[in-house]
Structure formats: C-alpha cells, structure tokens
PDB file of C-alpha atoms in Angstrom:
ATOM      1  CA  UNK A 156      47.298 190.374  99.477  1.00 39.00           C
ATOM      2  CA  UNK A 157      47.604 186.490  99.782  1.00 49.00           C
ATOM      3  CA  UNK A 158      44.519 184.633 101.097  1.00 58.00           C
ATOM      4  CA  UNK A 159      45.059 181.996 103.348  1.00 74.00           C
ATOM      5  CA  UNK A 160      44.338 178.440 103.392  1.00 90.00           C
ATOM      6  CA  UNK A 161      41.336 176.743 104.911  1.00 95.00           C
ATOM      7  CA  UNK A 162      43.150 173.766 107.508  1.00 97.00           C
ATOM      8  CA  UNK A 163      40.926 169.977 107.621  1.00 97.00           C
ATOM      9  CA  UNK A 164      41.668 168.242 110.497  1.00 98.00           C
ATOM     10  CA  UNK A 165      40.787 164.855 111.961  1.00 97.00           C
ATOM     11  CA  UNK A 166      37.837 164.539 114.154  1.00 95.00           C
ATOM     12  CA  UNK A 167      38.485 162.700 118.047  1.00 94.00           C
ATOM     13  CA  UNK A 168      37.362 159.595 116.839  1.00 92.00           C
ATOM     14  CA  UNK A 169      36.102 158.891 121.138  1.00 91.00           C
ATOM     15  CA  UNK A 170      34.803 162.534 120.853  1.00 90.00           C
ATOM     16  CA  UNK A 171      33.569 163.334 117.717  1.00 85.00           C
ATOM     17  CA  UNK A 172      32.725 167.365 118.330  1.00 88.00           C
ATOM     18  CA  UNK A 173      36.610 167.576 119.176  1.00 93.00           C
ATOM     19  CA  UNK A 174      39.672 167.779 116.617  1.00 95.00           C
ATOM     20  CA  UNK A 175      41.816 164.777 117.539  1.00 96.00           C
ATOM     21  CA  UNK A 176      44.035 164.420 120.458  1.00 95.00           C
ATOM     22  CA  UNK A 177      46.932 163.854 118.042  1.00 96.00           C
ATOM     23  CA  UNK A 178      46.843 167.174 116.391  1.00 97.00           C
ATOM     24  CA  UNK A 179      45.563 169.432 118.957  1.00 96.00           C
ATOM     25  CA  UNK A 180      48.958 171.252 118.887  1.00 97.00           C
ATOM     26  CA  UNK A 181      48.631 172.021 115.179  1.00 98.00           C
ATOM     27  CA  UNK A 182      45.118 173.209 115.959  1.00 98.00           C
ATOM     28  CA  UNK A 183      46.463 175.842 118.570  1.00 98.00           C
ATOM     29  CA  UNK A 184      48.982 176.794 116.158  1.00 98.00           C
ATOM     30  CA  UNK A 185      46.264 177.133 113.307  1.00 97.00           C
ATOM     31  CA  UNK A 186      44.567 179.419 115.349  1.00 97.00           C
ATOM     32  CA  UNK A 187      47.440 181.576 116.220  1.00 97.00           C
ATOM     33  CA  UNK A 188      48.245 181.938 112.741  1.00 96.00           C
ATOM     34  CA  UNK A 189      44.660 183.477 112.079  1.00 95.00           C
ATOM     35  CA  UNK A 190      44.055 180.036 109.775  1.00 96.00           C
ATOM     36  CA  UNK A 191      40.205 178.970 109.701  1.00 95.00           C
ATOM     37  CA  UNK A 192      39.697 175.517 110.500  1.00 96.00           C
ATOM     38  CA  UNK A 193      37.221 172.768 110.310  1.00 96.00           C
ATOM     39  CA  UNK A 194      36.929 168.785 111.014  1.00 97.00           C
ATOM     40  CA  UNK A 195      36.534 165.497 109.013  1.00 97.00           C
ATOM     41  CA  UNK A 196      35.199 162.674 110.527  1.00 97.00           C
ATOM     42  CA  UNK A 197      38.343 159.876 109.561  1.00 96.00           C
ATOM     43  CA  UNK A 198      36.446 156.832 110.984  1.00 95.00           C
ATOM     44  CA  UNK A 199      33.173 157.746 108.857  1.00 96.00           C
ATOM     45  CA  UNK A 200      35.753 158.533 105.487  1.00 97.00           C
ATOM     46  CA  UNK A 201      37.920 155.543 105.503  1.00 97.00           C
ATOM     47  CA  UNK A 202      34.438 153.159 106.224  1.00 97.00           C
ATOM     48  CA  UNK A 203      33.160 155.086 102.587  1.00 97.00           C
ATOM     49  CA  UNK A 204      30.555 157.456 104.415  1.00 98.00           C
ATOM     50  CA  UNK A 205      31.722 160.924 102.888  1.00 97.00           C
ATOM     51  CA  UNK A 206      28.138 162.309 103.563  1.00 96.00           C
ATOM     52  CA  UNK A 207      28.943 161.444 107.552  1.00 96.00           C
ATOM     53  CA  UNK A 208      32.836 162.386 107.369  1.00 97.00           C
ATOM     54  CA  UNK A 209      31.572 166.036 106.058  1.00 97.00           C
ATOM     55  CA  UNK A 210      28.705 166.615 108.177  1.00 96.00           C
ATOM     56  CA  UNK A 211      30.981 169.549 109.884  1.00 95.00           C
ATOM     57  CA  UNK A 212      32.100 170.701 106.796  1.00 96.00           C
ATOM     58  CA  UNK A 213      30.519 174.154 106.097  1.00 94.00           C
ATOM     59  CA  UNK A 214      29.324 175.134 102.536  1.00 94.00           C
ATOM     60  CA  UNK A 215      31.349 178.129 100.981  1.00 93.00           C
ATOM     61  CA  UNK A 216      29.968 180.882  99.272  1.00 91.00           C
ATOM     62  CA  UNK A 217      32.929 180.871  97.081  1.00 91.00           C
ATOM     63  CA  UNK A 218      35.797 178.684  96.122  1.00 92.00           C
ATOM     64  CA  UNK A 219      38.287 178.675  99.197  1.00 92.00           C
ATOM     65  CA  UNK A 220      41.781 176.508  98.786  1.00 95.00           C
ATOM     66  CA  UNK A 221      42.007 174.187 101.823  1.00 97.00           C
ATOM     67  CA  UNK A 222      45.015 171.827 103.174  1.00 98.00           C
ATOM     68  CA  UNK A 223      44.056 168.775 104.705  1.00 98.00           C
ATOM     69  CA  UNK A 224      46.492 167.515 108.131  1.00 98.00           C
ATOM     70  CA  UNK A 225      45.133 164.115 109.089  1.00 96.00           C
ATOM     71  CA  UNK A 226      45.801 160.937 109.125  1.00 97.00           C
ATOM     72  CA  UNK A 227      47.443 159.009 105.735  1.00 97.00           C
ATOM     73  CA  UNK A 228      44.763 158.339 103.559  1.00 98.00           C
ATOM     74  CA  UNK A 229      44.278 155.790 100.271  1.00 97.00           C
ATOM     75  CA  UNK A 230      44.270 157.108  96.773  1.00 98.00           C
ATOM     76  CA  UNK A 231      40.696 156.004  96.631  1.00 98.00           C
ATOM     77  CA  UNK A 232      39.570 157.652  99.839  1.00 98.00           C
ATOM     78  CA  UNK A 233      41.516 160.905  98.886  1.00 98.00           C
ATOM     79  CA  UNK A 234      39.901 161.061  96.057  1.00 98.00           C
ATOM     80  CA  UNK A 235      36.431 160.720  97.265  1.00 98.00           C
ATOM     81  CA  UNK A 236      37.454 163.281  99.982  1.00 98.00           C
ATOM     82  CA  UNK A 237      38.398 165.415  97.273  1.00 98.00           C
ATOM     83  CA  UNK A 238      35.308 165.489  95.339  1.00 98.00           C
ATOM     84  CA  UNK A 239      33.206 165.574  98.356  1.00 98.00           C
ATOM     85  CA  UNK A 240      34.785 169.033  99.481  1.00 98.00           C
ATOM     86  CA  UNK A 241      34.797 170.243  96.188  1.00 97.00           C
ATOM     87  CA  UNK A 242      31.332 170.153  96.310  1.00 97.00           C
ATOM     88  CA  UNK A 243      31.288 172.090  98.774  1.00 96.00           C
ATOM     89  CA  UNK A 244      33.462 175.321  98.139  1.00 95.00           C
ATOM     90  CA  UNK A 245      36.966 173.428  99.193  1.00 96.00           C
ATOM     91  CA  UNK A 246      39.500 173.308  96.740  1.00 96.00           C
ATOM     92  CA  UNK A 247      42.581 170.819  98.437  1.00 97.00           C
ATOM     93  CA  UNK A 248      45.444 172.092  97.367  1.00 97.00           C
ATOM     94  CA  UNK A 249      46.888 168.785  95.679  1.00 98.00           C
ATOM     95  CA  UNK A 250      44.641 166.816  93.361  1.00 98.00           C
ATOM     96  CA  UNK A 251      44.312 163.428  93.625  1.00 98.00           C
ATOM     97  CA  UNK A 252      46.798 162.836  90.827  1.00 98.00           C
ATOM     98  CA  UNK A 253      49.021 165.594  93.011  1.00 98.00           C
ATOM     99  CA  UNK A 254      48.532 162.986  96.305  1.00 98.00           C
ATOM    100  CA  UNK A 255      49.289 160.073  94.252  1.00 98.00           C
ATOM    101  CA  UNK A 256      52.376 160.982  92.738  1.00 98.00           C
ATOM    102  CA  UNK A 257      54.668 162.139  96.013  1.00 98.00           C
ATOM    103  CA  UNK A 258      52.126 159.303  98.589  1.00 98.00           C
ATOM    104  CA  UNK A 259      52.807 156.307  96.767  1.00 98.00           C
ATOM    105  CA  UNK A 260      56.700 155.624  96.450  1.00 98.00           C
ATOM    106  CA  UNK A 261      56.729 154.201  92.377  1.00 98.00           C
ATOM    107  CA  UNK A 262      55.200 157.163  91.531  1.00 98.00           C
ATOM    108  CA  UNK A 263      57.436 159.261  92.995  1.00 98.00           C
ATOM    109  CA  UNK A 264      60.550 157.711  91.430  1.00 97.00           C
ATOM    110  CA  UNK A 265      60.839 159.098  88.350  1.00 96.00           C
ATOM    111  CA  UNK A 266      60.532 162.617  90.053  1.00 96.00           C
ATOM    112  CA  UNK A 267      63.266 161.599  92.380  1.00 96.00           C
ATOM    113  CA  UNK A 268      65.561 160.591  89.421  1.00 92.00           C
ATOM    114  CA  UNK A 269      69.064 159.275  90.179  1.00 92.00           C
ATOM    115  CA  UNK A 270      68.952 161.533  93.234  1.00 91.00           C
ATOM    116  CA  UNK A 271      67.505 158.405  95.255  1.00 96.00           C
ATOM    117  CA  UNK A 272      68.486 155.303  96.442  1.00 97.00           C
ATOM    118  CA  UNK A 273      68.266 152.407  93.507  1.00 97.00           C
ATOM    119  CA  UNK A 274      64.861 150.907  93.768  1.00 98.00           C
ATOM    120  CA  UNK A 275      62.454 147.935  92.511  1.00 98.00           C
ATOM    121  CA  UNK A 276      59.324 147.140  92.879  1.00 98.00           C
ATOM    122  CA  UNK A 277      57.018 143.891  93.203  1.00 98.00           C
ATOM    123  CA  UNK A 278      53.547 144.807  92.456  1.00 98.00           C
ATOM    124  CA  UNK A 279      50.600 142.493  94.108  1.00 98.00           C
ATOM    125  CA  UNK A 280      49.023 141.073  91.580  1.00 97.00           C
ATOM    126  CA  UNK A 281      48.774 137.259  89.928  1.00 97.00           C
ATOM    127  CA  UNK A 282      52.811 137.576  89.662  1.00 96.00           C
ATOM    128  CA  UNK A 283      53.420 138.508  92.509  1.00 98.00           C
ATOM    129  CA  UNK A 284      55.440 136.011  94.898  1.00 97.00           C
ATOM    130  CA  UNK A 285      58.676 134.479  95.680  1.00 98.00           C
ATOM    131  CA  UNK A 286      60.475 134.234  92.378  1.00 98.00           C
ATOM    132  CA  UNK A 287      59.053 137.865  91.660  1.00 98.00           C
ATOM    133  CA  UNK A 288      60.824 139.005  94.477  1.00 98.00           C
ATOM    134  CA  UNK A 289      63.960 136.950  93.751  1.00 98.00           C
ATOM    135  CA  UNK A 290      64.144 138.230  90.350  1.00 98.00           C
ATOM    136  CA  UNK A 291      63.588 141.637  91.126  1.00 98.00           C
ATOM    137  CA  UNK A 292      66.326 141.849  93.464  1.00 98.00           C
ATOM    138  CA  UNK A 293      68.865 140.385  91.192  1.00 98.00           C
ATOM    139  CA  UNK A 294      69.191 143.964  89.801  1.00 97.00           C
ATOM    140  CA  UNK A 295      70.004 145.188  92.895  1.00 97.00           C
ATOM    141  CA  UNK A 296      73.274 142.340  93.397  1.00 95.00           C
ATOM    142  CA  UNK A 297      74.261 141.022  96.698  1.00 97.00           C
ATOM    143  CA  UNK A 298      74.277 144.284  98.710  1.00 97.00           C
ATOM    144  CA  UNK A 299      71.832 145.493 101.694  1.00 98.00           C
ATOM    145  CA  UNK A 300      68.574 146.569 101.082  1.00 98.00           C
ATOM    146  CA  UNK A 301      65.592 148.077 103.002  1.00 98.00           C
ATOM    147  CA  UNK A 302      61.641 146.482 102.313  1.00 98.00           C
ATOM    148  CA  UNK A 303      58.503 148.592 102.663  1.00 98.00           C
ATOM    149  CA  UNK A 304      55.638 148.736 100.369  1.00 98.00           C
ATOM    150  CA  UNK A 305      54.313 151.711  98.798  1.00 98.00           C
ATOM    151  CA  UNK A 306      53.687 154.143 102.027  1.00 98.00           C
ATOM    152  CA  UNK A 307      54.812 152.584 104.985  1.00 97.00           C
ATOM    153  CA  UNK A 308      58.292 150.376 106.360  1.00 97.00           C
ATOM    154  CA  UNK A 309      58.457 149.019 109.806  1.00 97.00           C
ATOM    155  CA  UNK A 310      61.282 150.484 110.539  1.00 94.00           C
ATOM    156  CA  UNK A 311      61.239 150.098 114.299  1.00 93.00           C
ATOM    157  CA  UNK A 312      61.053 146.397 113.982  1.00 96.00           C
ATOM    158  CA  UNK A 313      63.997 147.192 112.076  1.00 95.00           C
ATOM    159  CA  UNK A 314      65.925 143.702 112.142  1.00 93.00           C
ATOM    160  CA  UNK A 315      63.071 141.187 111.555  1.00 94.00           C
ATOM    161  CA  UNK A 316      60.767 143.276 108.988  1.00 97.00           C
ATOM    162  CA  UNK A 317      62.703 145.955 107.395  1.00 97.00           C
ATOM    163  CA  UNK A 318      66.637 145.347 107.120  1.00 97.00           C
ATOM    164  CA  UNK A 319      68.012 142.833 105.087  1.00 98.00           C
ATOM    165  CA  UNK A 320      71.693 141.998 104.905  1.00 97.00           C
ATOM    166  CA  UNK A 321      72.157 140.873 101.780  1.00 98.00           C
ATOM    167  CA  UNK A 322      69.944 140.589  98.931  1.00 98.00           C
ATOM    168  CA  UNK A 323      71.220 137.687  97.969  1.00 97.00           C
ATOM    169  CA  UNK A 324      70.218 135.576 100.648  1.00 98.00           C
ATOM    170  CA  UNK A 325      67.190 133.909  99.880  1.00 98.00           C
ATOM    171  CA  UNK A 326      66.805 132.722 103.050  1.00 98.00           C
ATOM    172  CA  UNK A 327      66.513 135.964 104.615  1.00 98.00           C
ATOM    173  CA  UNK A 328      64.963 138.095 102.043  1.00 98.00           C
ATOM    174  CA  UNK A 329      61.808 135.512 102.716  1.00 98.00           C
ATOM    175  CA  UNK A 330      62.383 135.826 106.434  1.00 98.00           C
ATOM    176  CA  UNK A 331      62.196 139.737 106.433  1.00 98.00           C
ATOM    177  CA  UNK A 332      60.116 140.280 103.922  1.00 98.00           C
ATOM    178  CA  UNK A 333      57.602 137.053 104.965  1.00 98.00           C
ATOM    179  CA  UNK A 334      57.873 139.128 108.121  1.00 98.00           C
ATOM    180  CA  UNK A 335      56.879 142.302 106.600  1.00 98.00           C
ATOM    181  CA  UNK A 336      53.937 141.124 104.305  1.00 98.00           C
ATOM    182  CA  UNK A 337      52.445 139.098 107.562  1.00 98.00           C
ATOM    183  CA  UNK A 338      52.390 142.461 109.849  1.00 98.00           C
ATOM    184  CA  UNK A 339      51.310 144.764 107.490  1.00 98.00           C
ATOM    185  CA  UNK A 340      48.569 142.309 106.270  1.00 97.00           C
ATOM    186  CA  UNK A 341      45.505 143.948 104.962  1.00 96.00           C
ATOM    187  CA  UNK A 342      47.341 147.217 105.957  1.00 96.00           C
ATOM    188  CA  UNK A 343      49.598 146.542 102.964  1.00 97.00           C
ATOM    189  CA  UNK A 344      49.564 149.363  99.868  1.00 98.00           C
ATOM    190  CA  UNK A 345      50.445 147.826  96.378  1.00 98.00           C
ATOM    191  CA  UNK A 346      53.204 145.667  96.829  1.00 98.00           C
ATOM    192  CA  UNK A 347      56.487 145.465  97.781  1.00 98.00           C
ATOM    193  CA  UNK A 348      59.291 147.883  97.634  1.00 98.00           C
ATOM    194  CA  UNK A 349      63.082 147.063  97.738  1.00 98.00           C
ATOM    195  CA  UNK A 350      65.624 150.241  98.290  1.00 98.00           C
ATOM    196  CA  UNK A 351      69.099 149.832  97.974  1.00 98.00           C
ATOM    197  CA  UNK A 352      71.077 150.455 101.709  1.00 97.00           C
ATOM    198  CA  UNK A 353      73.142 153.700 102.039  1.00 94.00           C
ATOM    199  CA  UNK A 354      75.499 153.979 104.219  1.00 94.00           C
ATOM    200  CA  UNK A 355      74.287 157.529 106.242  1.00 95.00           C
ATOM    201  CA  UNK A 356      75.982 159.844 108.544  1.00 95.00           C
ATOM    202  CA  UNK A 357      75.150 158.231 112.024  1.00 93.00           C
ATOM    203  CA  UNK A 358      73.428 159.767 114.984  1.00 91.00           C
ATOM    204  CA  UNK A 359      72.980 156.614 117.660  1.00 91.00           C
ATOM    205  CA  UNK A 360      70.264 154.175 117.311  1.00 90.00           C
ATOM    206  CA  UNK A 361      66.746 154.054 118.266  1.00 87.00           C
ATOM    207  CA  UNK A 362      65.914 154.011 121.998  1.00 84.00           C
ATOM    208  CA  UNK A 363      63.137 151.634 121.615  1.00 81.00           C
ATOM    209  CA  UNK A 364      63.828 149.813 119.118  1.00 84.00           C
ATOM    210  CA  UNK A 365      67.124 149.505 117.964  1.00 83.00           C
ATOM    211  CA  UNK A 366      66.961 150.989 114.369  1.00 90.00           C
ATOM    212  CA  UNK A 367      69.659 152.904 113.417  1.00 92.00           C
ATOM    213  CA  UNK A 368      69.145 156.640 113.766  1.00 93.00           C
ATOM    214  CA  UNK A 369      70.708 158.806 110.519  1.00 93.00           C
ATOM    215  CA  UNK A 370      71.493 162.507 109.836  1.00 95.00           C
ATOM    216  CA  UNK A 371      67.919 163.397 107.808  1.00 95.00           C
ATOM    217  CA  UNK A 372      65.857 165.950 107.199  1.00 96.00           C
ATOM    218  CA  UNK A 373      62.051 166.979 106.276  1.00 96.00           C
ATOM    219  CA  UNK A 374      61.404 169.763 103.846  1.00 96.00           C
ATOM    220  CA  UNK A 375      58.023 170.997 103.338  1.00 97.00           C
ATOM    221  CA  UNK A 376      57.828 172.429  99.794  1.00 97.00           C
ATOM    222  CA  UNK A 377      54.903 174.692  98.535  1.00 96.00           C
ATOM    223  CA  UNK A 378      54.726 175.779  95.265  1.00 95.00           C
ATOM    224  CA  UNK A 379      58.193 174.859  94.552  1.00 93.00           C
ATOM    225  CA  UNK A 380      60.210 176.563  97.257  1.00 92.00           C
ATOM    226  CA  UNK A 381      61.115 175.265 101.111  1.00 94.00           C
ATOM    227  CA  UNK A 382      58.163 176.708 102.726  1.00 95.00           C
ATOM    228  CA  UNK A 383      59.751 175.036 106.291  1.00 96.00           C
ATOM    229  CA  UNK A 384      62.075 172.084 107.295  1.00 95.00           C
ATOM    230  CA  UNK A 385      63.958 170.826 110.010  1.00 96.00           C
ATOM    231  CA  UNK A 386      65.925 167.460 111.317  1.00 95.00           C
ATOM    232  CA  UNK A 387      63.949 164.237 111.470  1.00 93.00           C
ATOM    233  CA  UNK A 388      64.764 163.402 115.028  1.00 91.00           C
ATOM    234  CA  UNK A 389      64.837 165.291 118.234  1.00 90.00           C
ATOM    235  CA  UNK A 390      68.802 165.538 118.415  1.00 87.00           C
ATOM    236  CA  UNK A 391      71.563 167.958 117.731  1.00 85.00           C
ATOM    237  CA  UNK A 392      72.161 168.886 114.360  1.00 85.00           C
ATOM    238  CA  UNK A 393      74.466 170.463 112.417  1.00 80.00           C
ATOM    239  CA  UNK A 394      72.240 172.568 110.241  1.00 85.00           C
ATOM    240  CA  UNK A 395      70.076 172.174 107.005  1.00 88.00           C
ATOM    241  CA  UNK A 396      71.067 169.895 104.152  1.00 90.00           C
ATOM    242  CA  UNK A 397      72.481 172.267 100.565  1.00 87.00           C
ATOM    243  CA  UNK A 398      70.322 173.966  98.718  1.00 85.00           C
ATOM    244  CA  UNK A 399      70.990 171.944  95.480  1.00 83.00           C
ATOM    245  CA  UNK A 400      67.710 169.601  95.597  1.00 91.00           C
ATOM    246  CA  UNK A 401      65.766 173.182  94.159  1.00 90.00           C
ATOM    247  CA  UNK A 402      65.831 171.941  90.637  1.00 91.00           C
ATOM    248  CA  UNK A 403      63.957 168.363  92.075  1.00 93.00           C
ATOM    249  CA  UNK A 404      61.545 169.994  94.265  1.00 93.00           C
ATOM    250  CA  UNK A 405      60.542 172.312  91.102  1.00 92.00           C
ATOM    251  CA  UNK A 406      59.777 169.222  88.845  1.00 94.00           C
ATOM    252  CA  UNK A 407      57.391 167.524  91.293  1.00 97.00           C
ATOM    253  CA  UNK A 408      53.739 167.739  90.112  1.00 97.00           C
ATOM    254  CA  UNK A 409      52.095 168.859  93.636  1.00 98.00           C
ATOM    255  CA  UNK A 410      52.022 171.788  95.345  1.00 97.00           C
ATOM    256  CA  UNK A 411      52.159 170.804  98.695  1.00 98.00           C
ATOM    257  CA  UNK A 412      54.808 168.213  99.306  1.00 98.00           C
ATOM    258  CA  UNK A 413      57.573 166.508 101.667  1.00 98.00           C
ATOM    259  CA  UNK A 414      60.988 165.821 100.597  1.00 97.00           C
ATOM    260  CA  UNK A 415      62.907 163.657 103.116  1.00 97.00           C
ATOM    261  CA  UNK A 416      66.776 164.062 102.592  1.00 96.00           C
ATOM    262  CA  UNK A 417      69.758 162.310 104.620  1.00 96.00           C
ATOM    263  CA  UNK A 418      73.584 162.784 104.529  1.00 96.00           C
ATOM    264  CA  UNK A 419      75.880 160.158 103.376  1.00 95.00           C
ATOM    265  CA  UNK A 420      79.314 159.306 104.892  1.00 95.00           C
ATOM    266  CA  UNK A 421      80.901 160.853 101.537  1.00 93.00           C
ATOM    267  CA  UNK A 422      79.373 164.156 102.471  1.00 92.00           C
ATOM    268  CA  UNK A 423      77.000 164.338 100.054  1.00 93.00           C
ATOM    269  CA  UNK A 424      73.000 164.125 100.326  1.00 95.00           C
ATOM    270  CA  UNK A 425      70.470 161.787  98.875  1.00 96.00           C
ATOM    271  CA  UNK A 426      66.566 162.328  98.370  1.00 96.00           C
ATOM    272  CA  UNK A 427      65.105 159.130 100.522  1.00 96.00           C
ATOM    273  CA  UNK A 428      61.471 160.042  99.146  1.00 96.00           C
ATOM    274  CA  UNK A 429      58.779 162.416  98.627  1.00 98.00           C
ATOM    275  CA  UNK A 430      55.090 162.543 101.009  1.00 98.00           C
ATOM    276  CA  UNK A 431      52.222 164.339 100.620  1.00 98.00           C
ATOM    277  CA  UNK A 432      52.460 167.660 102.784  1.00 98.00           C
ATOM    278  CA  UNK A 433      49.212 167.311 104.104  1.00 98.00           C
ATOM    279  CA  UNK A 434      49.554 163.875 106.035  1.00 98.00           C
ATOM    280  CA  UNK A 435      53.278 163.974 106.647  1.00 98.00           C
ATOM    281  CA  UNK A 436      53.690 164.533 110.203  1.00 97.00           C
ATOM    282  CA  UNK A 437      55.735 167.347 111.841  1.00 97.00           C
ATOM    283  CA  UNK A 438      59.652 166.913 112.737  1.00 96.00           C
ATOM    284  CA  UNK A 439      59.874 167.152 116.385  1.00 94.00           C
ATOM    285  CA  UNK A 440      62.280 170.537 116.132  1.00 95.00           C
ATOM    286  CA  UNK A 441      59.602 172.281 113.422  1.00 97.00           C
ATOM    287  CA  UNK A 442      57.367 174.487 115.768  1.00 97.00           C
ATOM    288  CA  UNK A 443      53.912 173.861 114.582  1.00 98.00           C
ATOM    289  CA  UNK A 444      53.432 178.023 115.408  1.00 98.00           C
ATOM    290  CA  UNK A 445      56.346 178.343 113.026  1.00 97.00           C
ATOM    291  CA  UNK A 446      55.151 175.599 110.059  1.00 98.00           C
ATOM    292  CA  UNK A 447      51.135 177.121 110.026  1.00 97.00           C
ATOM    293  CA  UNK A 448      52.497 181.212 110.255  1.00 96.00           C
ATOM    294  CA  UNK A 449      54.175 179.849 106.917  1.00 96.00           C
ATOM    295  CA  UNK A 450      50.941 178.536 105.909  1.00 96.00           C
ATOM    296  CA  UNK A 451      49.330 181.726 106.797  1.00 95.00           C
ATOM    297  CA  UNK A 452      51.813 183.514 105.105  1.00 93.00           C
ATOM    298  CA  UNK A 453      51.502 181.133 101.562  1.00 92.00           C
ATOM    299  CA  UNK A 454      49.560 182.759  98.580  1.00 84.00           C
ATOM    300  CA  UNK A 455      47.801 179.419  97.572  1.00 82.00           C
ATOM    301  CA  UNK A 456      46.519 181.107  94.071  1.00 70.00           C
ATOM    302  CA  UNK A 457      47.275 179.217  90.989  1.00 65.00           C
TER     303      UNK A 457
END
C-alpha cells in the first residue's frame, strides 16, 4: 500500500492562519485527494527566521516524506528549510543537492545533454562584465540568443530584456542584457545565462506582452516516470510531445522534477530545461484535482 505525501504550502502572507491566495486551488485539490497538509510561513523563511516560518509545522511521530508547493526558493533557504523540517519528522522529497541540480539552469545542463539548446554561462564574480559576456558569446557565433540568469528570464518584456537578435551585436547584447541585469537587480541568481534561439512551432504571441507564444509542454516527473503533464499555455493543442525524453528524465538526480519540452519547425522536440517539481507552477490545462490524485496515488518510498 503506498503512503502518501505530506503537501507544504505557503502561508497568506496578509493572513497568516490562511494558505495563500495563490494556491488555494491546489489546497482544495490536496484535500480531495485525501493529502494532509500544512503551512510555511515564506515571509518569515526567506528573512532567515526558520523557527517563525515552522511555527505551524507539526512534529511527527515518525518520518513522513513531504512535497513542498510554494513559492521559488534559494539554494540557501531550501536548504535551511530542509533541515528545519527534518527536524521535525518531514523528509522533502528532493534534497538540497536534488533542488539544486534541476532549480539552477548550469546545473542542470549536463543532465540535459545535447538534448537542449547550446548554452553559456557568465558567472558573477570579479570576472564578470562586458568582455566576459562578449567572449562567452563568441561560441555561440552571430545567431539569436535568449538571456536569463540561473532561474528566471523576463520573458514578457521580451524585446528589451530577453531577446537578442544577434549575438554579435555588441551594441545590443549590452542593451538587452544591461536591461536584464538592471530589472532583475538584487533579484538576480548567479549570473548570466545565454541560450541559443530555436526556431519553435508557433502558436500566436503573447496578449500582453508581445512575446512569442511556442508549442511547449510541462512534464512532471516522479521517480523517473511522467507522473502528469500538459501544454504550457491555455490554447489548443495537438497532443503530448514523444515519449523518447524517458532515457533523460531517468538520469536526473531528483525525484520530483519538471521537464519543459517545445516542438521545433523540423518536427522534432527539444528539452528547454528542467525545475524543481515542488515550486514549478501548474500549466493552465493540468487540473490541480488531476496533478495531487497523482500525488496521492505516488509511493514516495526510496
């Protein structure tokens, strides 16, 4: 008989004794599923107060495997998250090596392979600048390229800070990029990644915002096998990608991961990165009643 998972969500950070706002849906789908649930207070983990954030976290008796579905976290505060429900009879399903290596992009690369986009990356450090950037790119030529940093793009400010025409162009690599590196400011994770454009099946562009809208979808992969997926965006679709990413999703150190995959123009499908499972968010055609029966369903046992 499996046992299920323990869900940790997000408290209302205006009312505390409440699960936030933004995952209220998941709640109501936790507890259709028969999942047991608690709350972490976000605001009290990400300022370092883990005896605060955990103050409605009950101690277990015995060892129970948990899944957190919050808000993105650090490595650091992961980590300390962790440890602090380990303490108490949680067991999150990925460690914080697991988080690391499908949360933070460079990590994930060698996982991905030569089933990715081509890639380089411009640590922060002493180094890191203009002619870091400049040299980097020369291995990627003249083509298009996309700029994020470790987590996050701005993809919906997808012409000034995320899309550049040619990498080439010095002019507006430091335009997009300068662009980039100003908004995310503090916000920004370990430096600068540069992705090589693909050309994807189209589906329209943004409403909003103008970025181009491609055929993709989000996997959810537990213990090595699609445990749910659907398309990224709320449009028709013409059904899930081939099954022939398996062999990736098996060599992926975590147990509880995302694998985002889009269609090319040739046909053919490319792996456009790997999240953590517990803070990737839902596509908006997975039912959370359908994603949290699969959780419920899940034998988390090692």
């Amino acid at each position: 008989m499996s046992l299920p998972v323990r869900i940790l969500f997000c408290t209302d950070p205006l009312i505390p004794a409440r699960p936030d706002r933004a995952f209220v849906h998941e709640v109501e789908a936790a507890e259709a599923a028969g999942l047991a649930w608690s709350q972490v207070d976000f605001e009290a983990l990400v300022a370092g107060d883990l005896t605060r954030a955990l103050r409605r976290v009950a101690e277990l008796t015995a060892p129970e495997t948990a899944i957190y579905r919050g808000w993105m976290l650090r490595v650091g505060t992961y980590e300390a998250l962790y440890h602090g429900l380990f303490a108490r009879g949680w067991r999150l399903i990925n460690s914080p090596a697991a988080y690391r290596s499908t949360h933070l992009l460079p990590d994930a690369l060698p996982y991905l392979g030569a089933d990715t986009p081509r890639t380089v990356v411009v640590p922060l450090g002493p180094a890191f600048g203009w002619p870091a950037i400049h040299a980097a790119l020369a291995e990627l030529g003249a083509g298009p390229v996309l700029v994020k940093d470790y987590v996050k793009s701005r993809k919906h400010e997808w012409d000034d800070a995320c899309f550049i025409r040619a990498a080439d162009d010095r002019a507006e690599v430091e335009h997009v990029a300068g662009n980039f590196i100003e908004r995310q400011s503090d916000d920004l994770v370990g430096g600068l990644v540069f992705r090589a454009f693909e050309t994807l099946v189209g589906l329209g562009v943004h409403p909003q915002s103008g970025m181009p809208l491609a055929r993709e979808w989000r996997r959810f992969v537990a213990d090595g096998r699609v445990l749910a997926g659907a398309p990224a965006w709320e449009l028709p679709d013409l059904g899930p990608p081939p099954p022939e990413f398996a062999a990736l999703a098996r060599r992926v150190p975590s147990r509880f991961f995302t694998l985002d995959l889009a269609e090319r123009v040739t046909g053919e499908w490319t792996a456009i990165e790997l999240g953590d499972g517990q803070v990737a968010g839902l596509p908006p055609q997975l039912d959370a009643r359908e994603f949290f029966k699969s959780l419920a369903d899940w034998d988390p046992r090692p």
